[in-house]
Coordinates of C-alpha atoms in Angstrom, one line a residue:
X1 CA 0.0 0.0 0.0
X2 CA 2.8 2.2 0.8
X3 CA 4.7 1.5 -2.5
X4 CA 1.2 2.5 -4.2
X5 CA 0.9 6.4 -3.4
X6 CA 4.4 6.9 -3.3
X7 CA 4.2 8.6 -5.9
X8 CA 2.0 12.0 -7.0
X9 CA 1.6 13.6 -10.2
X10 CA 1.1 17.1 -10.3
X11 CA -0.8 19.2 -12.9
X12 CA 0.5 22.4 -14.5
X13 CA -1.4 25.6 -13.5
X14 CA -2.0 27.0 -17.2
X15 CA -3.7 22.9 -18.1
X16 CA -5.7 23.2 -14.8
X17 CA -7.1 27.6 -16.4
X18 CA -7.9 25.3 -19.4
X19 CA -9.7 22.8 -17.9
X20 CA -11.8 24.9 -15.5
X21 CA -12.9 27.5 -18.4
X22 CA -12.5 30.8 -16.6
X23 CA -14.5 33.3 -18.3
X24 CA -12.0 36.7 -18.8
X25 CA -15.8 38.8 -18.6
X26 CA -18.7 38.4 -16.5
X27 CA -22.3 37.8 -18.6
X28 CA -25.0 40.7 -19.0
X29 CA -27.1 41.9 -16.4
X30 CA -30.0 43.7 -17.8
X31 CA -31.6 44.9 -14.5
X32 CA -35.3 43.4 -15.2
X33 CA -35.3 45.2 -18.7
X34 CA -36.5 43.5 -22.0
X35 CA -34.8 43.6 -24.9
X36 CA -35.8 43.3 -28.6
X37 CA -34.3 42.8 -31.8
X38 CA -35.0 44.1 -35.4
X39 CA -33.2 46.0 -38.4
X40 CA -33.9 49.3 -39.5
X41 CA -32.6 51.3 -42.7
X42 CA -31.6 54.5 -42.3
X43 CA -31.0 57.3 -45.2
X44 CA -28.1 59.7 -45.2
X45 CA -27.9 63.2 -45.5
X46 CA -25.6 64.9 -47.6
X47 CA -23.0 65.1 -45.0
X48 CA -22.7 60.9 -45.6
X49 CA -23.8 60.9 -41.5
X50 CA -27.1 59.8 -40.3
X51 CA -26.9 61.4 -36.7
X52 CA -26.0 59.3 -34.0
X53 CA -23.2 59.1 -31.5
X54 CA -22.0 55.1 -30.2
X55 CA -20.4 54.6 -27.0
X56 CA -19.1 51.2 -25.3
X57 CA -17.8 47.9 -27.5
X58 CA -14.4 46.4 -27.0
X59 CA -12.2 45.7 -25.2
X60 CA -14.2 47.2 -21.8
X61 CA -18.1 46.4 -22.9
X62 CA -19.3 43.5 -24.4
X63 CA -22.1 45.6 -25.9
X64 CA -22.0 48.8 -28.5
X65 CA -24.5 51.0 -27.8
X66 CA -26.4 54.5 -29.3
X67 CA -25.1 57.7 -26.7
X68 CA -27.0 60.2 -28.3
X69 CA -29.3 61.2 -31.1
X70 CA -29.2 64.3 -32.6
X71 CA -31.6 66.9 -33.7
X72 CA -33.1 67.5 -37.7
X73 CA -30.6 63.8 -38.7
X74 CA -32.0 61.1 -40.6
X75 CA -32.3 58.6 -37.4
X76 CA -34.0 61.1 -35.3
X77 CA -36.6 61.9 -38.7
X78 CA -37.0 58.0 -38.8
X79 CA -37.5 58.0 -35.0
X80 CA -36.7 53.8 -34.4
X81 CA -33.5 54.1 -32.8
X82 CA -33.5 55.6 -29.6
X83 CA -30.8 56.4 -26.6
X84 CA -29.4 52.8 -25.1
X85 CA -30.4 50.8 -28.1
X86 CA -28.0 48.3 -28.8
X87 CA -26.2 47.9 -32.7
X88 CA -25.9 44.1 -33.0
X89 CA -24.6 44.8 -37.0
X90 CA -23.9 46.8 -40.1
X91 CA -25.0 46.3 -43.2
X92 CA -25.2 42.2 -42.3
X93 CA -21.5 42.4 -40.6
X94 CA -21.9 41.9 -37.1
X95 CA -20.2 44.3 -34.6
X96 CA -19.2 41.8 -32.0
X97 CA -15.9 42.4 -30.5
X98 CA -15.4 46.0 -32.3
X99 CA -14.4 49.1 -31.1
X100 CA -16.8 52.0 -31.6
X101 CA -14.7 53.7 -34.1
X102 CA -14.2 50.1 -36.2
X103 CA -18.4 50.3 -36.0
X104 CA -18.3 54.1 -37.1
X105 CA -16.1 53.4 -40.8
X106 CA -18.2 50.0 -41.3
X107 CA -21.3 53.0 -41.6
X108 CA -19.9 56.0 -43.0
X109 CA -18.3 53.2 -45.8
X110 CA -22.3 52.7 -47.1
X111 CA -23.5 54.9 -49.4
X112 CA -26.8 56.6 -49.7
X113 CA -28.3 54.3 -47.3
X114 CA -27.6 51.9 -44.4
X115 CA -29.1 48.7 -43.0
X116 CA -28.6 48.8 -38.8
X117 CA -29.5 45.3 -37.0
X118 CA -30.6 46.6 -33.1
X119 CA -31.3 45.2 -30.1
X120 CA -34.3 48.0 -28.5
X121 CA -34.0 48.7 -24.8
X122 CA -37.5 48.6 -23.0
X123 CA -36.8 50.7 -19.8
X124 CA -39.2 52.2 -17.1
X125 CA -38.5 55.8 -16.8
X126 CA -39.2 55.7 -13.5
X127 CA -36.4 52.6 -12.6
X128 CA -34.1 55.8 -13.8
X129 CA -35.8 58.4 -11.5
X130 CA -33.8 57.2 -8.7
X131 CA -33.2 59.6 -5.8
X132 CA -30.0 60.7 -7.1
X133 CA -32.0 62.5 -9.6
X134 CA -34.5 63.9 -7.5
X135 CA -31.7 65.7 -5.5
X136 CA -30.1 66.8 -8.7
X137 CA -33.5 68.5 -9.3
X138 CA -33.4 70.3 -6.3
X139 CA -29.7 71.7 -6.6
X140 CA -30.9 72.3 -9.8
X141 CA -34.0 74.4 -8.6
X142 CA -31.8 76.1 -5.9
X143 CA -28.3 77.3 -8.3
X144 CA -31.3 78.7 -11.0
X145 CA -31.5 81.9 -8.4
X146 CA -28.1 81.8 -7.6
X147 CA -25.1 84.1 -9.5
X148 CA -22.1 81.6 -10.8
X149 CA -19.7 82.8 -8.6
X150 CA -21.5 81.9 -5.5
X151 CA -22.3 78.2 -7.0
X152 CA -18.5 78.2 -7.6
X153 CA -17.7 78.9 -4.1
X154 CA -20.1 76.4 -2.7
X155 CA -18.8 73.9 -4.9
X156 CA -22.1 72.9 -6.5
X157 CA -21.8 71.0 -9.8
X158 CA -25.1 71.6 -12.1
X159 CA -25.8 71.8 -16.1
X160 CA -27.0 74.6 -17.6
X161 CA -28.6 75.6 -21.4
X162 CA -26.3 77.9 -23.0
X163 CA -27.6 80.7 -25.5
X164 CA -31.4 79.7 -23.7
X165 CA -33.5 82.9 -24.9
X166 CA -36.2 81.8 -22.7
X167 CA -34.8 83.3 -19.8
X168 CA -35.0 86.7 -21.5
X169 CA -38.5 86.2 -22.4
X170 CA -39.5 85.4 -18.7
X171 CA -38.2 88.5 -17.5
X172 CA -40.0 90.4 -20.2
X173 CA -43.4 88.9 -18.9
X174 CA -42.7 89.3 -15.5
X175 CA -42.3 93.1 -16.6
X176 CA -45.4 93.2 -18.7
X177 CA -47.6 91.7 -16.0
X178 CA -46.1 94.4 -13.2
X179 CA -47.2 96.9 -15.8
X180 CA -50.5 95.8 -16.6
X181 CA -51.0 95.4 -12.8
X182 CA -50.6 98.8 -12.4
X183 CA -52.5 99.8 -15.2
X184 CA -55.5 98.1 -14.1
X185 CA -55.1 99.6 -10.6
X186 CA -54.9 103.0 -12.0
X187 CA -57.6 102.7 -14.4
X188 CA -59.6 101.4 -11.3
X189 CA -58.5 104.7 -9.2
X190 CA -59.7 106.7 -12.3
X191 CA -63.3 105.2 -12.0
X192 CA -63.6 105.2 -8.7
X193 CA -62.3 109.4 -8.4
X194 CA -64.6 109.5 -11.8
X195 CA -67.5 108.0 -10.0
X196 CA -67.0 110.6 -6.8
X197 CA -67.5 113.6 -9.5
X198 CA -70.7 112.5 -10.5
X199 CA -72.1 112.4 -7.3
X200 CA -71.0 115.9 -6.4
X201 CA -72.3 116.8 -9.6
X202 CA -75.7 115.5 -8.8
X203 CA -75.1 117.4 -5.2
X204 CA -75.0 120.3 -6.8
X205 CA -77.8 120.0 -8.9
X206 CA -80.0 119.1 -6.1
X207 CA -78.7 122.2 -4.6
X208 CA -79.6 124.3 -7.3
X209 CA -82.8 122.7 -7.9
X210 CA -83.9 123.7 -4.3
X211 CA -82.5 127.7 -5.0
X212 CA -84.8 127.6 -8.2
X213 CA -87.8 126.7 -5.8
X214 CA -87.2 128.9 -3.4
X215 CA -86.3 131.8 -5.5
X216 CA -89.0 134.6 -5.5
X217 CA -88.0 136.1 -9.3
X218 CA -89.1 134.3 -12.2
X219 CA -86.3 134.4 -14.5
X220 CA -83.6 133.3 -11.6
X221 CA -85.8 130.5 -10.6
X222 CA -86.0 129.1 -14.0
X223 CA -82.0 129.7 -14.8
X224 CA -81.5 128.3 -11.5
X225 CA -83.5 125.0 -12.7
X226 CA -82.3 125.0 -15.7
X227 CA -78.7 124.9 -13.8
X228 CA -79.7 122.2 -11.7
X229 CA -80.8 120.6 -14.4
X230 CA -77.8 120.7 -16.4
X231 CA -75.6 118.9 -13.5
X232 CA -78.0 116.1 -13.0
X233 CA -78.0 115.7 -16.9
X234 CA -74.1 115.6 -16.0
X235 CA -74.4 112.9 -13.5
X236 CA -76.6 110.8 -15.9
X237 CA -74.0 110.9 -18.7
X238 CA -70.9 110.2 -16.4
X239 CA -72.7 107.4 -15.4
X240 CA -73.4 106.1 -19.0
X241 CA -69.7 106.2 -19.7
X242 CA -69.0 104.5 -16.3
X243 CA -71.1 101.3 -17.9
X244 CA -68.8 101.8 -21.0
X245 CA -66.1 102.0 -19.4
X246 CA -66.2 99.0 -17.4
X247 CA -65.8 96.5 -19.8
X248 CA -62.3 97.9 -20.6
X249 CA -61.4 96.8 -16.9
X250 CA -62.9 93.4 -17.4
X251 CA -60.3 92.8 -20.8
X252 CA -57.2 93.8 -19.0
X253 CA -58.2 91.6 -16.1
X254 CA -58.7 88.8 -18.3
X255 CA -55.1 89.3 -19.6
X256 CA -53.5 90.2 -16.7
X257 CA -55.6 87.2 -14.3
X258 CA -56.2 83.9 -17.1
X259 CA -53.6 84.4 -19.8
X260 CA -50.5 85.4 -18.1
X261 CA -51.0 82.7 -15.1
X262 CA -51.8 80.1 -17.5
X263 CA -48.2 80.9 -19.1
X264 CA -46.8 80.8 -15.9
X265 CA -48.1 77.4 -15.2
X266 CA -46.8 76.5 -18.7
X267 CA -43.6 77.7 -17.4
X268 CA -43.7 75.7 -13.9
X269 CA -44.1 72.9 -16.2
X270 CA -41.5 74.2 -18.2
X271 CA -39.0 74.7 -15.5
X272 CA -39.7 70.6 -13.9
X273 CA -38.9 69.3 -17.1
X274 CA -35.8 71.5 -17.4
X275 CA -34.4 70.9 -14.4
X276 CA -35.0 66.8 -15.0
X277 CA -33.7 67.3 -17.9
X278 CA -30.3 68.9 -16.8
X279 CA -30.2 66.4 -13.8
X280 CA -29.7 63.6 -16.1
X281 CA -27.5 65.3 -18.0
X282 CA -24.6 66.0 -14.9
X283 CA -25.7 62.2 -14.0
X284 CA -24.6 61.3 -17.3
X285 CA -21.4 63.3 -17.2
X286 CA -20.9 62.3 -13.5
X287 CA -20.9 58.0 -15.2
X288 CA -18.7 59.3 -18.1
X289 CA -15.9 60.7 -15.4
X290 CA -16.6 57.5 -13.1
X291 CA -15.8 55.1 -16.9
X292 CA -12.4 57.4 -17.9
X293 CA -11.2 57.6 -14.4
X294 CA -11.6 53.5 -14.1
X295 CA -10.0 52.8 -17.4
X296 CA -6.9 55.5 -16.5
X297 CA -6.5 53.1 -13.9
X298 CA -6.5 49.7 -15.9
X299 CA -9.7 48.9 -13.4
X300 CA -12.6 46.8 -14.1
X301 CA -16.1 48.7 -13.9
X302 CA -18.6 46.2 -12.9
X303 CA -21.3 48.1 -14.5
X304 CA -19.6 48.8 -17.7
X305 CA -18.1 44.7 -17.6
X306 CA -22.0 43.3 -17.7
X307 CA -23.0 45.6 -21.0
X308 CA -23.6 49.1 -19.0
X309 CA -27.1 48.4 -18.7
X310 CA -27.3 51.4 -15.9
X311 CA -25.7 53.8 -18.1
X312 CA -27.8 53.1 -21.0
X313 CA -30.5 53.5 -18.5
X314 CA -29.7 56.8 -18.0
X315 CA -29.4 57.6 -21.6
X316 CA -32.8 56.4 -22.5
X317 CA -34.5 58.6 -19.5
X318 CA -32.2 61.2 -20.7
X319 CA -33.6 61.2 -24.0
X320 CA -36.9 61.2 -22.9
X321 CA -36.3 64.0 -20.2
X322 CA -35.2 66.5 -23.1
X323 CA -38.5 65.0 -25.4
X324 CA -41.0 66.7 -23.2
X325 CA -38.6 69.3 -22.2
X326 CA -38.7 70.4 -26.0
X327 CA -42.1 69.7 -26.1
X328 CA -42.7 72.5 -23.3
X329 CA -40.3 75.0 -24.4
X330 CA -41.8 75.0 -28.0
X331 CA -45.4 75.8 -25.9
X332 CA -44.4 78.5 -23.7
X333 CA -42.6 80.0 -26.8
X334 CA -45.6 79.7 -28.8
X335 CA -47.6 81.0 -25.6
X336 CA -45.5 84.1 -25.0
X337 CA -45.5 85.2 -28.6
X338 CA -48.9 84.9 -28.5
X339 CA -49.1 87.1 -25.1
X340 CA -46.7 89.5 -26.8
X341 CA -49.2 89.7 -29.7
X342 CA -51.9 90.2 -27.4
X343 CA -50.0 92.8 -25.6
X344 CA -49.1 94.9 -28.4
X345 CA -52.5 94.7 -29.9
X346 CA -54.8 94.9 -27.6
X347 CA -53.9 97.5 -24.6
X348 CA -53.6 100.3 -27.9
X349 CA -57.3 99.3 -28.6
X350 CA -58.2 99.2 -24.7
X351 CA -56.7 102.6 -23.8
X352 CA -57.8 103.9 -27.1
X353 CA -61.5 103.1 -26.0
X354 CA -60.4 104.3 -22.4
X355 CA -59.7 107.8 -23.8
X356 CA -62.6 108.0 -26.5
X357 CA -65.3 107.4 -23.3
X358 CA -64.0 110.1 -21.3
X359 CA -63.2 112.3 -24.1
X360 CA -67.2 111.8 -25.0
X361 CA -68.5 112.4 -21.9
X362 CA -65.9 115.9 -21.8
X363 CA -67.5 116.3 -25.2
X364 CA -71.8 116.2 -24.2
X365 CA -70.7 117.9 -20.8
X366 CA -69.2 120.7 -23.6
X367 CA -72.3 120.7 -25.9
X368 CA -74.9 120.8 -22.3
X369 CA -73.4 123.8 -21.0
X370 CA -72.5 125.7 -24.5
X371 CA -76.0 125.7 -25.5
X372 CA -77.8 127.5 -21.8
X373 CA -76.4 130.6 -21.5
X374 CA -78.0 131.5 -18.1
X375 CA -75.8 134.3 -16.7
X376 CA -75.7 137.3 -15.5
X377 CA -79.2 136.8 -13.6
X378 CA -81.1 139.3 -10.8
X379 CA -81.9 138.2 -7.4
X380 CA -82.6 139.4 -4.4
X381 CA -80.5 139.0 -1.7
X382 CA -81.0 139.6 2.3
X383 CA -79.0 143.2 3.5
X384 CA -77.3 140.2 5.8
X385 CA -76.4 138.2 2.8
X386 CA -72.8 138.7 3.1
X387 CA -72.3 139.4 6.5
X388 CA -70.5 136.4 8.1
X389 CA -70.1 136.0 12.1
X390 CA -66.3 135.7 12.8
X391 CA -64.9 131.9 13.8
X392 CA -61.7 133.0 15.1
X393 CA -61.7 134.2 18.8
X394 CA -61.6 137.9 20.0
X395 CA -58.5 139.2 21.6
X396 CA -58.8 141.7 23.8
X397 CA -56.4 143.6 26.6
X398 CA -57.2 143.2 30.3
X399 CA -56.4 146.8 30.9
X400 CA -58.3 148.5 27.6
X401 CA -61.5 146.3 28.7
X402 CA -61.6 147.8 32.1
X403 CA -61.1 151.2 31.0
X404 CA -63.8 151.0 27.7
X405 CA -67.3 150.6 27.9
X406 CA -70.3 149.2 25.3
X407 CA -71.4 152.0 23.2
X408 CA -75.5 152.8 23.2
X409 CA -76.9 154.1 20.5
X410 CA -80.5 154.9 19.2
X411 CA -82.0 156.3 16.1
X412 CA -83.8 159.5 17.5
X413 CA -86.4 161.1 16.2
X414 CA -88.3 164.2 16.6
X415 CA -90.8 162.6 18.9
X416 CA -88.6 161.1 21.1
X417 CA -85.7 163.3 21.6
X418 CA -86.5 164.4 25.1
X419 CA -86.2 160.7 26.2
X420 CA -82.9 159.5 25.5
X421 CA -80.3 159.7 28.1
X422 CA -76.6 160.6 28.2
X423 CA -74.1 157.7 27.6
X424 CA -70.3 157.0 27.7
X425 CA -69.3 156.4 23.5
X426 CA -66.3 154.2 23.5
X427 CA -64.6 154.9 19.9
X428 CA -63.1 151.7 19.5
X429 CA -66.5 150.0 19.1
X430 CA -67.3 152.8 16.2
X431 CA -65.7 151.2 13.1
X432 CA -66.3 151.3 9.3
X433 CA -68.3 149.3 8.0
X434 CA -70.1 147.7 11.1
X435 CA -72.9 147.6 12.6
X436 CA -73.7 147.6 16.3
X437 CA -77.1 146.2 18.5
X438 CA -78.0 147.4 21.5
X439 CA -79.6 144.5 23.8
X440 CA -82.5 147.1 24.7
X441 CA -84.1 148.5 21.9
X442 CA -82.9 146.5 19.2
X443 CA -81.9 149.1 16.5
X444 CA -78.9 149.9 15.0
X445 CA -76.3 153.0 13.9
X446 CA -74.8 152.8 10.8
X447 CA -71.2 153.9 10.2
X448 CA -69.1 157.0 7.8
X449 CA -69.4 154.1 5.4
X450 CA -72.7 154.9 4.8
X451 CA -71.8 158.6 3.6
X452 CA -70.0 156.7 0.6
X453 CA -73.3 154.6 0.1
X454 CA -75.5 157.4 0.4
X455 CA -73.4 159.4 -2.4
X456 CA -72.9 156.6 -4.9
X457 CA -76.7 156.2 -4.4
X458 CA -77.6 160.2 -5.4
X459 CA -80.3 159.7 -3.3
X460 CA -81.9 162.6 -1.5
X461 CA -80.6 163.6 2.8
X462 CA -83.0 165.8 4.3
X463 CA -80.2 168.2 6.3
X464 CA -82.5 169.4 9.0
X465 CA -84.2 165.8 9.9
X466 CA -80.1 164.5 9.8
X467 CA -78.8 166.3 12.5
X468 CA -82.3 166.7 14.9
X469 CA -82.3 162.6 14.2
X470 CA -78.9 161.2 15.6
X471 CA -78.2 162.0 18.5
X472 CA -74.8 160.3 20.5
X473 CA -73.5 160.6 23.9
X474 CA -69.7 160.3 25.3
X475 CA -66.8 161.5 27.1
X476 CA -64.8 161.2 24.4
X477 CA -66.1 163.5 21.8
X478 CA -62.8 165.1 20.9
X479 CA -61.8 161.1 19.8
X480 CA -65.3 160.9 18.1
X481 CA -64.6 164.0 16.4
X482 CA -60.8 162.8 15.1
X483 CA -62.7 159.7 13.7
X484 CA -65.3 161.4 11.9
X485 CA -63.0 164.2 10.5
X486 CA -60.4 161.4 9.3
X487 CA -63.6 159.8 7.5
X488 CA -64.9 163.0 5.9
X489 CA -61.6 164.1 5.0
X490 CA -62.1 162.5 1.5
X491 CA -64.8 164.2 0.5
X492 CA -64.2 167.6 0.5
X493 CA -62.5 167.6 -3.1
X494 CA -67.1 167.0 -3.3
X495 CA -68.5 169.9 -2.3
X496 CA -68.4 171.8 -5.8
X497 CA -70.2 168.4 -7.4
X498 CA -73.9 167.8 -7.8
X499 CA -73.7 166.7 -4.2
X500 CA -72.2 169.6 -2.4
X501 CA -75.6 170.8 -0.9
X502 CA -75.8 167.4 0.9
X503 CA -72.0 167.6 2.0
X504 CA -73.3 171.2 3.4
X505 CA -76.0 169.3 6.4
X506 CA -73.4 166.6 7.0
X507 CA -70.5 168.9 7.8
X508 CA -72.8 171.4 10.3
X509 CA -73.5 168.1 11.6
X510 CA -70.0 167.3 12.4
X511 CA -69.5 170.6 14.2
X512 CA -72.3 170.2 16.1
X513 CA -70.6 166.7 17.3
X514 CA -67.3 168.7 17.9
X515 CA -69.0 170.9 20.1
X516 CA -71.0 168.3 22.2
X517 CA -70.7 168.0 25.4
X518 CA -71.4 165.2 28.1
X519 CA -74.6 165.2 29.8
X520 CA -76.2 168.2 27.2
X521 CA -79.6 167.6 25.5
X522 CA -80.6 168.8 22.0

């Protein structure tokens, strides 16, 4: 027995790699997607290309696979091929084991037209919407208000659209809706300050209509109706352009509340596809730097080892992120020229109607008051008409109050001469053009003023009945005296005009004043 396993035969390491079959690559792992197969020919342009980009193939990935698809090209026209598909052969040639740029001379080598055999990636957007994305979104959402620099500084990686005219056309409509705004609020303040007119145009014709009723001529009652009148006519056609006018409001409201929120939800919309959009974008970018910095390194990259399933992923929610992105952006374009249209067109025609309302209610108010020509007219008017009680209070000094006294005065008479007592005259309470009351008899004593009345007048002074009727009591005649010379003073350049025999009674009635003396009956 010992003799028998003496001896042992070993086996070569390189035999015992043969026998055992160690793959040098792992298999595919699709994730849970399906794939499936067909051929599709594609016609060139004129540039020979027929727009696509390939990524992947040998010697990293088993698979070559479409990157990218590119606007207005003969594969995006034809619209089979998408992001992620898989190019199984050229032309009949298979691809297997090729690089990419092996796979791009086998097509730009066919002429006019070439024969692609593909293997079509059924993915679920939503397996791609992982929360890697969602974040992107948010960083997204948060750098869109932030200036470069500070993004910099913070370090935040992000795509951006270059040359994206949009932006410019947001800011114009968030200028045209602040300006509307404020139209509409002034247009509203215009009505409303309008409307307060009216009323105090129908005020005053009330008030005029009650002065016509009252008034006791015929002709100033009527052109005081007729006045009245012609204000509440006033009111009734303000109003009329008030219910013309309103509409105007309604228009711009409709503009400034439906039309521009509706492109504003347009733009929300907008905005979340953008930002998805750009999020798989720097995801993209983000696997591309992961694959070059694993291949500087002479690495394996699981992912890209089992066909780069994940990546192509990517590329197919990529592609279909920046379908309904351009699918929005063509709408809010198309909405915003429309708006601007809008704009243009219609706030001319709504200010225009604006202006021609008020202009014809200007115009009837013009034509109303044109045709009545109701002044000058004749009244009569109360002697008290335009005497007005004073609202400020009366100053007075403590020591020229104890010292003055109230002066009492009485329109005398013939008859009653012998009655009337002696009385202190205070000359500060003798002023022109005033009256004064006294509490027991109730009459009054004009002042000089109503020399200058009587002379503008012509009217006829009876000399004799003058200075026998007005008779006046003080202690300070000589100051009486000063007052009434100062006051007749201006009147003696008179006494060789029609009125000089009148001027004759009034100034042997100032001497007789001169010469009065307290306590002295006439």
């Amino acid at each position: 027995m010992a003799a028998r396993y003496s001896s042992i035969d070993y086996v070569p390491l390189e035999t015992l790699s043969q026998w055992l079959a160690i793959p040098t690559m792992f298999t595919e792992d699709r994730m849970g997607m399906v794939v499936t197969s067909g051929i599709v020919t594609i016609k060139k342009d004129t540039t020979n290309l027929i727009g696509i980009s390939i990524g992947g193939g040998a010697p990293l990935c088993p698979c070559l696979y479409i990157v990218q698809i590119f606007d207005n090209t003969p594969a995006a026209k034809d619209g089979t091929l998408q992001s992620g598909d898989e190019i199984v052969g050229v032309n009949g040639a298979s691809v297997k084991g090729k690089t990419k740029v092996e796979v791009a001379k086998m097509i730009q080598a066919c002429k006019d037209e070439v024969s692609i055999k593909y293997n079509k990636l059924h993915a679920d957007p939503q397996q791609g919407k992982t929360l890697d994305i969602v974040l992107k979104k948010v960083k997204h959402r948060l750098v869109e208000n932030m200036s470069t620099t500070t993004a910099d500084a913070l370090g935040l990686s992000r795509a951006i659209l270059c040359n994206d005219t949009l932006v410019k056309k947001l800011d114009e409509l968030e200028a045209t809706e602040l300006m509307y705004k404020k139209l509409v609020d002034h247009s509203k303040y215009v009505l409303k300050s309008f409307f307060k007119l009216l009323q105090v145009y129908k005020a005053f014709g009330d008030a005029f209509a009650a002065i016509g009723v009252r008034e006791p001529q015929p002709r100033a009652s009527e052109t005081f109706r007729q006045f009245g009148d012609c204000h509440r006519q006033m009111e009734k056609f303000g109003i009329t352009t008030l219910k013309a006018l309103k509409p105007i409001l309604n228009d711009l409201g409709t503009y400034l509340n439906k039309a521009i929120p509706d492109t504003k939800l347009t733009i929300r919309k907008y905005a979340d596809a953008k930002f998805e959009y750009l999020s798989y974008c720097l995801k993209v970018k983000e696997m591309d730097d992961e694959e070059h910095g694993y291949s500087v390194l002479q690495e394996p990259l699981y992912r890209v080892e089992t066909g780069n399933y994940e990546y192509r992923l990517i590329l197919h929610c990529r592609q279909e992120a920046r379908s309904r992105f351009a699918q929005l952006r063509s709408d809010v374009l198309v909405k915003m020229e429309l708006l601007d249209n809008k704009h243009v067109q219609d706030v001319v025609w709504q200010l225009q109607r604006f202006v021609s309302g008020l202009a014809s209610f200007h115009s009837n108010v013009y034509e109303l008051l044109k045709g009545n020509k109701l002044f000058p007219i004749e009244t009569d008017l109360a002697q008290s008409a335009f005497q007005y009680k004073s609202t400020g209070p009366v100053l007075q000094d403590d020591e020229d109050a104890d010292d003055d006294e109230p002066v009492q005065a009485m329109e005398a008479t013939e008859n009653n001469v012998g009655q009337l007592s002696p009385s202190k005259v205070d000359p500060n309470y003798i002023t022109p053009g005033h009256t004064h009351t006294t509490s027991q008899n109730e009459s009054q004593i004009t002042s000089t003023n109503n020399i200058h009345e009587l002379i503008s007048t012509n009217q006829t002074y009876d000399n004799s009945q003058s200075l026998n009727d007005l008779i006046l009591n003080s202690e300070n005649s000589n100051l009486l005296g000063a007052s009434l010379q100062t006051d007749l003073s201006s009147f003696q350049n008179l006494k060789s005009s029609s009125v000089g025999q009148q001027l004759s009674g009034i100034w042997r009635h100032h001497n007789a004043l001169l010469q009065f003396e307290p306590g002295r009956k006439f």
